[in-house]
Coordinates of C-alpha atoms in Angstrom, one line a residue:
Chain A
X1413 CA 0.0 0.0 0.0
X1414 CA 1.2 3.5 -0.8
X1415 CA -0.9 5.0 2.0
X1416 CA -1.7 8.6 1.5
X1417 CA 0.0 10.3 -1.4
X1418 CA 0.1 14.1 -2.2
X1419 CA 1.3 16.0 -5.2
X1420 CA 3.1 18.2 -5.8
X1421 CA 5.6 18.3 -3.0
X1422 CA 6.5 21.9 -3.6
X1423 CA 4.6 24.7 -5.5
X1424 CA 5.1 28.4 -6.0
X1425 CA 2.2 30.5 -7.2
X1426 CA 1.6 34.1 -7.9
X1427 CA -1.2 36.0 -6.2
X1428 CA -4.4 35.4 -8.0
X1429 CA -3.4 32.1 -9.6
X1430 CA -5.5 28.9 -9.0
X1431 CA -4.3 25.4 -8.5
X1432 CA -5.3 22.0 -7.2
X1433 CA -3.5 20.0 -4.6
X1434 CA -3.9 16.3 -5.2
X1435 CA -4.5 13.7 -2.4
X1436 CA -5.1 10.0 -2.8
X1437 CA -5.3 7.1 -0.5
X1438 CA -5.4 3.3 -1.2
X1439 CA -6.6 2.1 2.2
X1440 CA -10.3 2.3 1.4
X1441 CA -10.7 4.9 4.2
X1442 CA -14.1 6.7 4.4
X1443 CA -12.8 9.8 6.2
X1444 CA -10.4 12.3 4.5
X1445 CA -9.3 15.7 5.6
X1446 CA -7.1 18.6 4.7
X1447 CA -5.0 20.6 7.2
X1448 CA -2.7 23.5 6.9
X1449 CA 0.4 23.8 9.1
X1450 CA 1.7 27.2 10.0
X1451 CA 4.5 28.1 12.5
X1452 CA 3.3 28.4 16.1
X1453 CA -0.3 27.4 15.1
X1454 CA -0.2 23.6 14.8
X1455 CA -2.5 22.0 12.3
X1456 CA -5.8 23.6 11.4
X1457 CA -8.6 21.8 9.6
X1458 CA -9.6 23.2 6.3
X1459 CA -12.2 20.8 4.9
X1460 CA -13.1 17.2 5.5
X1461 CA -15.2 14.4 4.0
X1462 CA -16.9 11.5 5.7
X1463 CA -17.4 9.6 2.4
X1464 CA -17.8 10.0 -1.3
X1465 CA -20.1 12.8 -2.2
X1466 CA -20.0 14.4 1.3
X1467 CA -17.8 17.3 2.3
X1468 CA -17.9 19.9 5.1
X1469 CA -16.0 22.9 6.3
X1470 CA -13.4 22.8 9.0
X1471 CA -11.9 25.7 11.0
X1472 CA -10.3 27.7 8.1
X1473 CA -12.3 26.9 4.9
X1474 CA -12.2 30.4 3.2
X1475 CA -10.4 30.4 -0.1
X1476 CA -10.5 26.7 -0.6
X1477 CA -12.9 24.2 -2.3
X1478 CA -13.0 20.5 -2.1
X1479 CA -15.0 17.6 -3.7
X1480 CA -15.0 13.9 -3.1
X1481 CA -16.2 12.0 -6.2
X1482 CA -14.5 8.8 -5.2
X1483 CA -13.4 7.1 -2.0
X1484 CA -9.7 7.4 -3.0
X1485 CA -9.3 11.0 -4.0
X1486 CA -9.8 14.3 -2.2
X1487 CA -8.4 17.3 -4.1
X1488 CA -8.1 20.7 -2.6
X1489 CA -8.6 23.7 -4.9
X1490 CA -7.2 27.2 -4.3
X1491 CA -9.5 29.5 -6.3
X1492 CA -7.4 32.7 -6.2
X1493 CA -4.2 32.3 -4.3
X1494 CA -3.2 34.9 -1.7
X1495 CA 0.1 35.3 0.3
X1496 CA -1.8 34.3 3.4
X1497 CA -2.2 30.8 1.9
X1498 CA 1.5 30.2 2.1
X1499 CA 1.7 27.1 4.2
X1500 CA 2.4 23.4 4.3
X1501 CA -0.7 21.4 3.5
X1502 CA -1.4 17.9 4.7
X1503 CA -4.0 15.5 3.6
X1504 CA -5.1 12.7 6.0
X1505 CA -7.4 9.7 6.0
X1506 CA -8.8 7.4 8.5
X1507 CA -11.2 4.4 8.7
X1508 CA -13.8 6.5 10.3
X1509 CA -14.2 10.0 11.6
X1510 CA -12.6 11.1 14.9
X1511 CA -12.8 9.3 18.1
X1512 CA -10.2 6.6 18.5
X1513 CA -9.4 6.1 14.9
X1514 CA -5.8 6.8 13.8
X1515 CA -5.4 9.4 11.0
X1516 CA -2.8 8.6 8.4
X1517 CA -1.0 11.7 6.9
X1518 CA 0.5 12.3 3.6
X1519 CA 4.0 13.8 3.2
X1520 CA 2.7 17.3 2.7
X1521 CA 2.8 20.0 0.0
X1522 CA 4.8 23.2 0.7
X1523 CA 3.0 26.1 -1.0
X1524 CA 4.5 29.6 -1.4
X1525 CA 2.3 32.4 -2.8
X1526 CA 4.2 35.5 -3.9
Chain B
X479 CA -14.7 25.4 22.5
X480 CA -12.4 22.5 22.6
X481 CA -8.7 23.1 22.6
X482 CA -5.3 21.7 23.3
X483 CA -2.4 23.5 25.0
X484 CA 1.2 22.3 24.8
X485 CA 4.4 23.5 26.3
X486 CA 6.4 25.7 24.0
X487 CA 9.7 24.5 22.7
X488 CA 12.2 23.8 21.7
X489 CA 13.0 21.3 24.3
X490 CA 16.7 20.6 24.2
X491 CA 18.1 17.5 25.9
X492 CA 21.2 15.3 26.0
X493 CA 21.0 11.7 24.9
X494 CA 19.6 9.4 27.7
X495 CA 17.9 12.3 29.5
X496 CA 14.3 12.1 30.8
X497 CA 11.7 13.7 28.6
X498 CA 8.4 15.3 29.6
X499 CA 6.3 17.4 27.2
X500 CA 3.2 18.8 28.9
X501 CA -0.2 18.8 27.3
X502 CA -3.5 19.9 28.8
X503 CA -6.9 20.0 27.1
X504 CA -10.3 21.6 27.3
X505 CA -13.2 19.6 26.1
X506 CA -16.8 18.8 26.9
X507 CA -17.6 15.1 27.2
X508 CA -15.0 12.4 27.0
X509 CA -12.5 13.0 24.1
X510 CA -9.9 10.6 22.9
X511 CA -6.3 11.9 23.2
X512 CA -3.4 11.4 20.9
X513 CA 0.3 12.1 20.5
X514 CA 1.5 12.5 16.9
X515 CA 5.2 12.9 15.9
X516 CA 6.5 14.7 12.8
X517 CA 10.1 13.9 11.7
X518 CA 11.9 16.5 9.5
X519 CA 10.4 16.7 6.1
X520 CA 7.6 14.2 6.8
X521 CA 4.0 14.1 7.6
X522 CA 2.6 13.3 11.0
X523 CA 2.5 9.7 12.4
X524 CA 0.5 8.5 15.3
X525 CA 2.8 7.8 18.3
X526 CA 0.2 6.7 20.9
X527 CA -3.3 7.2 22.0
X528 CA -5.7 6.8 25.0
X529 CA -9.5 6.7 24.6
X530 CA -10.7 6.9 28.2
X531 CA -9.7 8.2 31.6
X532 CA -6.8 6.5 33.3
X533 CA -5.8 4.7 30.1
X534 CA -2.0 4.7 29.4
X535 CA -0.9 4.9 25.8
X536 CA 2.7 3.6 25.0
X537 CA 4.9 3.1 22.0
X538 CA 8.6 3.1 21.3
X539 CA 9.4 3.8 24.9
X540 CA 7.1 6.8 25.1
X541 CA 4.1 6.9 27.5
X542 CA 1.2 9.2 28.3
X543 CA -1.6 8.8 30.8
X544 CA -5.1 10.2 30.3
X545 CA -5.8 12.2 33.5
X546 CA -9.3 13.5 33.5
X547 CA -9.0 15.1 36.9
X548 CA -6.2 17.4 35.7
X549 CA -7.3 17.4 32.0
X550 CA -3.8 16.4 31.0
X551 CA -2.0 13.9 28.7
X552 CA 1.7 14.5 29.3
X553 CA 4.2 12.7 27.1
X554 CA 7.2 11.0 28.8
X555 CA 10.2 8.9 27.9
X556 CA 12.8 7.7 30.3
X557 CA 15.8 7.9 28.0
X558 CA 15.7 9.9 24.8
X559 CA 17.9 9.2 21.7
X560 CA 19.1 11.5 19.0
X561 CA 16.6 9.8 16.6
X562 CA 13.8 11.1 18.8
X563 CA 14.4 14.6 17.6
X564 CA 11.2 15.7 16.0
X565 CA 8.1 17.8 16.5
X566 CA 5.5 16.3 18.8
X567 CA 1.8 17.2 18.6
X568 CA -0.8 16.6 21.3
X569 CA -4.4 16.2 19.9
X570 CA -7.9 15.4 20.9
X571 CA -10.9 14.0 19.1
X572 CA -14.3 14.9 20.5
X573 CA -17.8 14.0 19.5
X574 CA -17.8 16.4 16.6
X575 CA -15.5 13.9 14.8
X576 CA -12.7 16.4 14.3
X577 CA -9.1 16.2 15.4
X578 CA -7.9 19.3 17.3
X579 CA -4.2 19.8 17.5
X580 CA -1.9 21.7 19.9
X581 CA 0.8 24.0 18.4
X582 CA 3.5 21.3 18.6
X583 CA 6.7 21.1 20.6
X584 CA 10.1 20.7 18.9
X585 CA 12.4 18.2 20.7
X586 CA 16.2 18.4 19.9
X587 CA 18.4 15.7 21.4
X588 CA 22.2 16.1 21.2
X589 CA 24.7 13.3 21.6

């Protein structure tokens, strides 16, 4: 199993550009989520999904869109990049939502917006 | 709302020293508690977890006990190694099905 994969590993965007961060998992997990990691702030939840066709907002959803058309894939779209979106983005999946289930994290995408 | 507070780092130790990283939480109900570790350039990995009061999670020599009376889940290891150098995150999962993280504590272990 590859686990959770993310592409690209690094990306530089100009303000106003759009892009999609890819996330895929091969563990047949129902629950997937996107976090951003910023210095001194830990990880903050952007969006999450409890299954194909179902998504919901997390703590910091503004400026990001998601969709979940298959169990395996959960892309994150930046509609119009802003410097405040410079961060490291992590995708995670788990068998089920929250509680005692372990979340498996991808290696991250480091995004810089100039 | 629910939250997790961790001691600020970096924590700098010599090899074989005793480690404690403090974590306290605020939550309604009975959350599950986790410690995740992030090695340089990698994503987070689950280190240990506890799902109810007085449970002790343990893995790779690390331990943490779920203390409901003090709302704490401190991470300890009796003898750290250079390879333990990483960022450690305390987290909780409540009945809203979301994982809430602390800000992370960087551990640096020198030979």
